[in-house]
XYZ file of C-alpha atoms in Angstrom:
582
model
C -8.169 48.012 -137.713
C -11.138 46.542 -135.826
C -11.933 48.245 -132.505
C -10.293 51.546 -133.406
C -12.474 54.643 -133.736
C -11.569 58.143 -134.919
C -12.659 60.874 -132.518
C -11.345 64.011 -130.881
C -10.001 63.482 -127.412
C -9.804 65.944 -124.571
C -6.053 66.109 -124.069
C -4.198 69.414 -124.025
C -2.344 68.642 -127.271
C -5.624 68.247 -129.147
C -6.960 71.545 -127.826
C -3.850 73.303 -129.144
C -3.738 71.624 -132.597
C -7.325 70.550 -133.238
C -6.000 67.282 -134.801
C -8.164 64.154 -134.933
C -6.356 61.373 -133.124
C -7.072 57.669 -133.467
C -7.284 55.850 -130.188
C -7.434 52.164 -129.445
C -10.021 50.301 -127.413
C -9.424 50.976 -123.713
C -7.140 48.580 -121.918
C -8.729 45.998 -119.564
C -7.387 47.980 -116.575
C -9.122 51.174 -117.767
C -12.270 49.249 -118.608
C -12.423 47.780 -115.107
C -12.019 51.220 -113.547
C -14.771 52.621 -115.767
C -17.205 49.798 -114.982
C -16.484 50.116 -111.252
C -17.007 53.881 -111.339
C -20.263 53.451 -113.255
C -21.508 50.803 -110.841
C -20.667 52.954 -107.810
C -22.436 55.901 -109.421
C -25.556 53.911 -110.231
C -25.779 52.268 -106.788
C -25.214 55.577 -104.996
C -27.901 57.226 -107.105
C -30.442 54.542 -106.279
C -29.508 54.023 -102.627
C -29.069 57.623 -101.508
C -31.452 60.580 -101.637
C -31.486 62.038 -105.111
C -31.144 65.537 -106.316
C -33.689 65.530 -109.075
C -31.017 67.605 -110.887
C -29.302 66.948 -114.188
C -25.622 66.089 -114.316
C -23.254 66.420 -117.275
C -19.989 65.538 -115.480
C -18.089 67.856 -117.842
C -15.654 70.711 -117.445
C -15.483 73.871 -119.515
C -12.145 73.985 -121.392
C -9.496 76.296 -120.028
C -10.149 79.911 -120.898
C -13.745 79.330 -122.059
C -16.753 81.084 -120.512
C -20.147 79.457 -120.758
C -23.208 81.652 -120.189
C -26.608 80.062 -119.719
C -30.149 81.333 -119.398
C -32.247 78.608 -117.787
C -35.797 79.641 -116.813
C -37.739 77.125 -114.746
C -41.438 77.059 -113.923
C -42.530 75.034 -110.892
C -46.149 74.720 -109.739
C -48.052 72.738 -107.145
C -51.499 72.628 -105.566
C -51.083 69.469 -103.486
C -48.617 68.109 -100.943
C -47.704 64.720 -99.505
C -48.826 64.261 -95.911
C -46.974 62.351 -93.196
C -48.425 59.065 -94.451
C -47.573 59.639 -98.100
C -51.121 60.496 -99.211
C -51.821 63.645 -101.181
C -53.931 66.504 -99.876
C -54.763 70.004 -101.155
C -52.227 72.705 -100.421
C -54.875 74.742 -98.624
C -55.780 71.921 -96.213
C -54.492 73.663 -93.096
C -56.655 76.699 -93.801
C -59.769 74.630 -94.472
C -62.112 73.248 -91.814
C -65.642 71.867 -91.685
C -66.182 73.504 -88.268
C -63.686 76.347 -88.129
C -62.888 77.455 -84.616
C -60.080 77.450 -82.088
C -57.675 75.446 -84.283
C -57.550 78.285 -86.781
C -58.073 81.154 -84.332
C -56.323 80.430 -81.021
C -57.512 83.717 -79.474
C -61.010 82.151 -79.365
C -59.872 79.544 -76.825
C -60.708 81.640 -73.740
C -64.126 82.791 -75.061
C -64.903 79.162 -75.886
C -64.005 78.117 -72.324
C -66.210 80.912 -70.976
C -69.134 79.776 -73.129
C -68.690 76.187 -71.972
C -68.988 77.401 -68.381
C -72.029 79.603 -69.060
C -73.806 76.879 -71.064
C -72.645 74.120 -68.659
C -71.554 72.183 -71.742
C -67.908 71.046 -71.552
C -67.995 69.884 -75.203
C -69.211 73.101 -76.791
C -66.952 74.300 -79.631
C -66.974 77.645 -81.399
C -68.076 77.138 -85.008
C -67.575 79.818 -87.651
C -68.807 77.552 -90.432
C -67.128 75.653 -93.249
C -63.842 77.190 -94.373
C -62.674 76.239 -97.859
C -59.247 77.425 -98.989
C -58.017 76.551 -102.473
C -54.371 77.406 -102.976
C -52.194 77.170 -106.089
C -48.518 78.058 -105.806
C -45.876 78.588 -108.437
C -42.236 79.595 -108.493
C -40.614 81.021 -111.607
C -36.837 81.174 -111.673
C -34.850 83.078 -114.272
C -31.236 82.281 -113.411
C -28.181 83.517 -115.266
C -25.523 80.798 -114.992
C -21.814 81.236 -115.577
C -19.084 78.622 -115.892
C -15.446 79.475 -116.584
C -12.591 77.067 -117.288
C -9.840 78.067 -114.889
C -7.732 75.067 -115.946
C -8.231 71.748 -117.670
C -9.421 70.250 -114.372
C -11.066 73.180 -112.578
C -14.101 75.228 -113.553
C -15.598 78.088 -111.552
C -19.373 78.495 -111.483
C -21.949 81.086 -110.498
C -25.721 81.244 -110.571
C -27.625 84.512 -110.142
C -31.369 83.802 -109.976
C -34.209 86.257 -110.363
C -37.301 84.702 -108.852
C -41.030 85.361 -109.028
C -43.287 83.535 -106.578
C -47.068 83.538 -106.528
C -49.585 82.081 -104.113
C -53.089 82.148 -105.599
C -55.710 81.849 -102.829
C -59.465 81.336 -103.091
C -60.851 81.576 -99.548
C -64.579 81.118 -98.884
C -66.805 80.607 -95.825
C -70.087 78.715 -95.746
C -71.619 80.096 -92.570
C -74.919 78.177 -92.829
C -73.745 75.620 -90.253
C -71.864 78.186 -88.126
C -73.080 79.810 -84.939
C -70.916 82.952 -84.744
C -71.184 86.566 -85.889
C -69.466 89.824 -85.022
C -69.096 90.638 -81.351
C -71.398 93.631 -81.031
C -68.600 95.581 -79.360
C -66.578 95.353 -82.597
C -66.626 98.383 -84.872
C -67.436 96.085 -87.788
C -70.794 95.252 -86.175
C -72.019 98.832 -86.560
C -73.484 98.604 -83.044
C -70.469 99.064 -80.806
C -71.640 102.123 -78.830
C -75.077 100.748 -78.000
C -73.610 97.316 -77.275
C -71.104 98.738 -74.792
C -73.872 100.591 -72.969
C -76.014 97.436 -72.852
C -73.174 95.325 -71.464
C -72.217 97.900 -68.858
C -75.864 98.164 -67.749
C -76.213 94.362 -67.619
C -73.065 93.952 -65.550
C -74.095 96.762 -63.187
C -77.580 95.261 -62.673
C -76.192 91.757 -62.038
C -73.722 93.125 -59.504
C -76.411 95.267 -57.857
C -78.717 92.250 -57.545
C -75.914 90.091 -56.146
C -74.950 92.842 -53.674
C -78.587 93.229 -52.512
C -78.959 89.501 -51.848
C -75.522 89.415 -50.199
C -76.609 92.168 -47.800
C -79.685 90.212 -46.771
C -77.567 87.107 -46.208
C -75.286 89.150 -43.942
C -78.368 90.421 -42.113
C -79.421 86.835 -41.312
C -82.331 86.558 -43.743
C -83.238 83.248 -45.465
C -82.417 81.315 -42.262
C -78.758 82.329 -42.543
C -76.129 81.520 -41.626
C -77.171 77.869 -42.067
C -80.248 76.663 -43.903
C -81.009 75.226 -47.363
C -82.581 78.530 -48.396
C -79.487 80.434 -47.272
C -77.301 78.067 -49.289
C -79.452 78.712 -52.383
C -79.112 82.450 -51.881
C -75.335 82.209 -51.607
C -75.236 80.066 -54.756
C -77.310 82.636 -56.670
C -74.895 85.409 -55.660
C -71.849 83.350 -56.649
C -73.387 82.343 -59.987
C -74.293 85.943 -60.801
C -70.740 87.135 -60.256
C -69.302 84.153 -62.111
C -71.639 84.912 -64.999
C -70.330 88.475 -65.161
C -66.756 87.178 -65.352
C -67.668 84.725 -68.105
C -69.511 87.353 -70.137
C -66.568 89.720 -69.707
C -64.206 87.120 -71.207
C -66.665 86.444 -74.024
C -66.851 90.156 -74.895
C -63.234 91.087 -74.221
C -64.053 93.632 -71.487
C -63.368 94.036 -67.788
C -65.884 93.353 -65.001
C -67.219 96.871 -65.436
C -67.912 96.365 -69.138
C -65.045 98.558 -70.395
C -63.277 97.120 -73.487
C -59.620 96.260 -73.043
C -56.753 96.545 -75.521
C -57.966 93.414 -77.323
C -61.614 92.474 -77.682
C -63.064 89.179 -78.845
C -64.028 89.350 -82.522
C -66.980 86.955 -82.492
C -70.037 86.069 -80.390
C -72.828 83.469 -80.714
C -75.697 84.269 -83.060
C -78.958 85.187 -81.359
C -80.823 82.336 -83.054
C -78.097 79.728 -82.535
C -78.221 77.059 -79.861
C -75.292 78.719 -78.105
C -76.954 82.137 -78.296
C -80.309 81.015 -76.918
C -78.506 79.028 -74.223
C -76.477 82.071 -73.193
C -79.570 84.312 -72.933
C -81.385 81.601 -70.985
C -78.470 81.360 -68.531
C -78.616 85.128 -67.921
C -82.375 84.974 -67.356
C -82.021 82.006 -65.002
C -79.522 83.864 -62.787
C -81.767 86.943 -62.804
C -84.819 84.863 -61.789
C -82.946 83.318 -58.886
C -81.763 86.720 -57.631
C -85.303 88.105 -57.881
C -86.531 85.212 -55.705
C -84.280 86.587 -52.953
C -85.415 90.179 -53.292
C -83.250 91.598 -56.112
C -84.683 93.800 -58.856
C -85.275 92.180 -62.268
C -82.871 92.902 -65.153
C -83.728 95.582 -67.699
C -80.736 94.869 -69.960
C -79.499 91.754 -71.698
C -76.366 90.700 -73.541
C -76.264 91.959 -77.172
C -75.771 89.172 -79.718
C -75.336 89.305 -83.507
C -78.015 88.221 -85.948
C -75.841 87.845 -89.086
C -73.144 85.148 -89.452
C -69.532 85.892 -90.205
C -68.286 85.518 -93.797
C -64.946 85.351 -95.609
C -64.700 89.145 -95.705
C -65.307 89.340 -91.966
C -62.613 86.763 -91.254
C -60.070 88.723 -93.296
C -61.084 91.975 -91.596
C -60.514 90.334 -88.246
C -57.030 89.115 -89.259
C -55.962 92.530 -90.524
C -57.219 94.471 -87.491
C -54.743 94.641 -84.596
C -57.659 95.057 -82.166
C -58.273 91.301 -82.360
C -54.686 90.215 -81.756
C -53.533 89.167 -85.240
C -52.414 92.233 -87.233
C -51.610 90.031 -90.216
C -52.278 89.984 -93.925
C -55.659 88.512 -94.871
C -55.950 85.095 -96.542
C -55.394 86.321 -100.064
C -53.177 86.280 -103.154
C -49.508 87.147 -102.708
C -46.700 87.725 -105.202
C -43.008 88.598 -105.250
C -42.063 89.978 -108.671
C -38.537 89.274 -109.932
C -36.698 89.512 -106.651
C -33.189 88.222 -106.218
C -32.926 84.620 -105.070
C -30.050 82.964 -103.209
C -26.898 83.455 -105.301
C -24.612 80.437 -105.728
C -20.849 80.301 -106.191
C -19.018 77.051 -106.824
C -16.187 75.029 -108.257
C -16.027 71.839 -110.332
C -13.013 69.535 -110.213
C -12.444 66.828 -112.789
C -11.736 63.553 -110.974
C -11.254 61.838 -114.319
C -12.266 62.660 -117.877
C -12.019 60.140 -120.703
C -13.725 59.605 -124.037
C -16.367 57.302 -122.558
C -16.514 57.961 -118.805
C -16.270 61.070 -116.649
C -16.521 62.049 -112.997
C -16.579 65.545 -111.508
C -16.570 66.653 -107.873
C -18.743 69.705 -107.253
C -18.724 72.233 -104.415
C -21.230 75.078 -104.010
C -21.758 77.892 -101.515
C -25.261 79.371 -101.482
C -25.405 82.944 -100.211
C -28.207 84.510 -98.131
C -29.378 86.973 -100.793
C -32.974 85.870 -101.331
C -36.168 87.288 -99.833
C -37.789 85.434 -96.934
C -41.501 84.910 -96.707
C -43.096 87.389 -94.298
C -43.983 86.254 -90.763
C -47.181 88.325 -90.960
C -48.375 86.690 -94.194
C -49.589 83.129 -93.725
C -49.677 82.180 -97.423
C -46.774 83.925 -99.183
C -43.667 82.246 -100.613
C -40.202 83.758 -100.363
C -37.597 83.810 -103.127
C -34.920 82.085 -101.036
C -34.017 80.599 -97.667
C -31.634 83.492 -96.930
C -29.051 81.521 -95.024
C -25.656 80.094 -95.911
C -25.496 76.620 -97.492
C -22.477 74.480 -98.273
C -23.123 71.698 -100.782
C -20.780 68.983 -102.044
C -21.516 66.355 -104.627
C -20.307 64.029 -107.347
C -21.430 63.797 -110.963
C -20.633 60.966 -113.308
C -21.390 59.866 -116.864
C -20.817 56.642 -118.766
C -21.103 56.620 -122.578
C -19.923 53.254 -123.891
C -21.339 53.723 -127.416
C -22.814 56.150 -129.872
C -26.466 55.769 -128.857
C -26.885 54.913 -125.184
C -25.630 56.703 -122.100
C -26.105 56.908 -118.358
C -25.411 59.879 -116.083
C -26.014 60.413 -112.405
C -25.298 62.577 -109.398
C -25.328 62.510 -105.618
C -24.974 65.477 -103.270
C -25.200 66.538 -99.654
C -26.277 70.057 -98.722
C -25.370 71.369 -95.270
C -27.778 74.170 -94.376
C -26.276 76.442 -91.747
C -28.195 78.241 -89.015
C -29.396 81.834 -88.909
C -31.920 84.046 -87.113
C -35.247 85.319 -88.403
C -38.631 86.523 -87.176
C -41.444 83.939 -87.112
C -44.854 83.488 -85.523
C -44.487 80.358 -83.433
C -47.130 77.789 -84.350
C -47.623 74.372 -85.899
C -48.444 74.230 -89.581
C -51.700 72.420 -88.706
C -52.696 75.511 -86.695
C -51.205 78.079 -89.058
C -52.876 81.332 -87.989
C -50.739 82.466 -85.081
C -51.578 85.681 -83.171
C -49.236 88.642 -83.026
C -48.249 87.597 -79.498
C -46.510 84.563 -81.028
C -44.230 86.742 -83.183
C -40.625 86.510 -82.025
C -37.042 86.052 -83.197
C -35.975 82.432 -83.543
C -32.811 80.559 -84.400
C -33.445 78.323 -87.408
C -31.358 75.513 -88.801
C -33.033 74.011 -91.852
C -32.612 70.278 -92.239
C -29.689 69.020 -94.314
C -30.512 67.672 -97.761
C -29.476 64.508 -99.568
C -30.082 64.150 -103.299
C -29.356 61.536 -105.943
C -30.458 61.019 -109.523
C -29.929 58.916 -112.652
C -30.392 59.932 -116.296
C -30.488 57.224 -119.002
C -30.182 58.780 -122.458
C -30.642 57.868 -126.122
C -28.916 59.828 -128.874
C -31.258 60.230 -131.853
C -28.801 62.135 -134.044
C -25.491 63.972 -133.649
C -27.445 66.997 -132.386
C -30.532 65.616 -130.603
C -30.751 63.389 -127.546
C -33.660 62.317 -125.374
C -33.270 61.270 -121.744
C -35.251 60.152 -118.742
C -34.936 61.215 -115.098
C -35.369 59.297 -111.856
C -34.569 61.208 -108.680
C -34.941 60.891 -104.931
C -34.834 63.767 -102.445
C -34.746 63.772 -98.659
C -34.461 66.556 -96.094
C -34.087 66.021 -92.371
C -36.278 67.885 -89.887
C -35.608 71.555 -89.177
C -34.432 72.770 -85.797
C -35.791 75.890 -84.062
C -35.021 77.641 -80.774
C -36.000 80.995 -79.328
C -33.491 83.792 -79.871
C -35.451 86.497 -78.074
C -38.574 87.149 -76.025
C -42.069 87.097 -77.536
C -43.746 90.471 -77.947
C -46.050 89.939 -74.944
C -43.471 88.244 -72.728
C -45.320 84.929 -72.691
C -43.259 81.741 -73.058
C -43.340 80.033 -76.468
C -41.995 76.713 -77.677
C -40.139 77.402 -80.931
C -39.766 73.663 -81.604
C -43.398 73.754 -82.762
C -42.117 75.277 -86.007
C -40.271 72.048 -86.767
C -43.517 70.041 -86.801
C -43.519 67.727 -89.861
C -40.678 69.551 -91.636
C -38.784 66.435 -92.740
C -39.402 65.653 -96.412
C -38.782 62.951 -98.970
C -40.006 62.413 -102.513
C -39.468 60.499 -105.735
C -39.548 62.399 -108.999
C -39.557 61.243 -112.589
C -39.333 63.067 -115.875
C -37.879 63.333 -119.359
C -36.341 65.862 -121.694
C -34.709 66.570 -125.008
C -31.331 68.169 -125.581
C -29.972 69.968 -128.650
C -26.275 70.556 -129.281
C -24.771 72.292 -132.297
C -21.217 73.428 -133.076
C -22.275 75.747 -135.887
C -22.307 75.349 -139.656
C -18.536 75.455 -140.106
C -17.785 73.068 -137.249
C -15.290 75.603 -135.918
C -17.584 77.899 -133.902
C -18.301 77.618 -130.201
C -21.111 75.221 -129.215
C -24.724 76.154 -128.652
C -26.847 74.089 -126.252
C -30.600 74.206 -125.808
C -33.281 71.950 -124.410
C -36.474 71.425 -122.510
C -37.063 69.312 -119.432
C -40.174 68.150 -117.558
C -40.386 66.398 -114.212
C -42.978 65.750 -111.533
C -43.133 64.353 -108.007
C -44.968 61.025 -107.940
C -44.589 59.997 -104.309
C -43.399 61.431 -101.020
C -44.105 61.958 -97.342
C -43.330 64.274 -94.473
C -46.370 66.527 -94.119
C -45.190 69.546 -96.106
C -43.575 67.976 -99.178
C -44.926 69.689 -102.303
C -46.307 67.501 -105.103
C -45.002 69.676 -107.853
C -44.469 69.610 -111.586
C -41.777 71.660 -113.280
C -40.786 72.674 -116.788
C -37.313 73.978 -117.584
C -35.880 75.571 -120.700
C -32.242 76.339 -121.248
C -29.948 78.049 -123.719
C -26.160 78.063 -123.300
C -23.491 79.840 -125.303
C -19.697 79.549 -125.122
C -17.012 82.182 -125.614
C -13.269 81.719 -125.772
C -11.820 84.383 -123.484
C -8.218 83.212 -123.080
C -6.190 81.435 -125.772
C -6.708 77.850 -126.914
C -8.819 76.430 -129.703
C -12.112 77.826 -130.840
C -14.240 75.069 -129.391
C -14.284 72.280 -126.831
C -12.514 69.149 -127.963
C -15.680 67.045 -128.142
C -19.415 67.801 -128.241
C -20.855 67.037 -124.841
C -23.286 64.253 -124.230
C -26.904 65.312 -123.727
C -27.171 66.855 -120.303
C -28.602 69.790 -118.472
C -26.892 72.147 -116.051
C -27.297 70.837 -112.481
C -30.224 72.658 -110.881
C -28.758 73.218 -107.425
C -31.583 75.411 -106.152
C -32.954 73.749 -102.998
C -36.505 72.471 -102.713
C -39.123 75.209 -102.203
C -39.861 75.654 -98.450
C -43.338 75.273 -97.355
C -44.384 78.064 -98.349
C -44.903 79.405 -94.963
C -46.264 76.284 -94.033
C -48.133 74.005 -96.400
């Protein structure tokens, strides 16, 4: 009769007998429910943040175990900034005039140089830093889905993850004005430099003391005359110069190096270097005018600029306050990611429309990125997540279909060790290393998947997805290593994210040559982020492959009642965290 189609249906009786049952066109009541469900699904997918994950809205039959191997390769070298523009992933570690922004321990030496040079705008300049960074994440998850009943399936995902951060760091020092502090071991001149500085400081203090004694004796028209005022000013400037030079070198007023010395000093031939030597000579000349002995020593300055190797040596050496990994390649090889356990509940399942509620718990089993490595990428967030969502599919005919999903992921708080800094000033000193309480921002996802069935076994589909994550929250959980106060909220700077992603894929489904074996699913999927904002949102592209096999473990028929529509296992792995900070 017209409007009647022969197909297997998913009822329990069919699973027991395997009979083909003829069913009539759905009643108007059922049709209205299906259209309403499809409309709600489509609107929610377009109006709420999307997952960028595939949805099949199906359940595994009771007693059946589905095992899947679903490797995924994700790579990115750019990110979306706060305004939605793209920028290289290594932007934060690049600078046309690298200085205090990248190396905060240079702030005090810079202030000292400004005072010595009487130039309040002087800025330390190590040259042009260029950091090219490519990142990729390779996931090799084993996925399990078991039909506990006709409405409930249990799920698990055990991911092995490899992450790589390829870094090409270079320094063009032609425009820079800094080299190694001559007290540093790397200068090869540390012993002689220390002797020169100690002699200089002693001579400046001796000259100041000699003039001070004459002032006390009433020379130069003291206690009140213009000449006496000039003499007092010369003494004060000499002692202030010693203090400034001590800060610049990282020594005390006697010239003895402290626990942490300054890594860099102005080049002899630079404007800052010649200005510094001129300031020393000017103070000496003024003291000599009032009877002091001339200087025999001067401040030792470098002649060679600093390069990329020198910068990395400085970062790795605890003597300069960083004790971190250098700016270089990092890799985690096949470490465990965050394991997921979940359940799927069939809200309704019919021949042409389906809806499934999904719940997932993500366990803290992955590896965090290291607080002492500024460019590595961890294999997981290593905190507990609770995610709930809804999947739906509408297949009104033999060729066209539409699937979609929406989910909300609640990321719970935990404690970890971080170096407190903004991502725009990413190289934090060891003193900023402390334990913090972190609560990653909650995530909203939604996606739609229009599909076209080319044959009984092959289907092509498209993907449109939206993702949004709210800003992270940080608070101190302990005291910094040096006891200085830190503001952990700096770590939340520009951590909110949103992006649109689009892609396509092809799905293969086969029940075997006899039609009685368990199904085999395979496919390939590609997607890429086309727009986004937030400051640290990766502009990534990903390729996924998947192979899924079914086994009947407990009773029932040898195969599911109906070949599934083209779909891919929901990829519930959260977005990759900026890496350390992007």
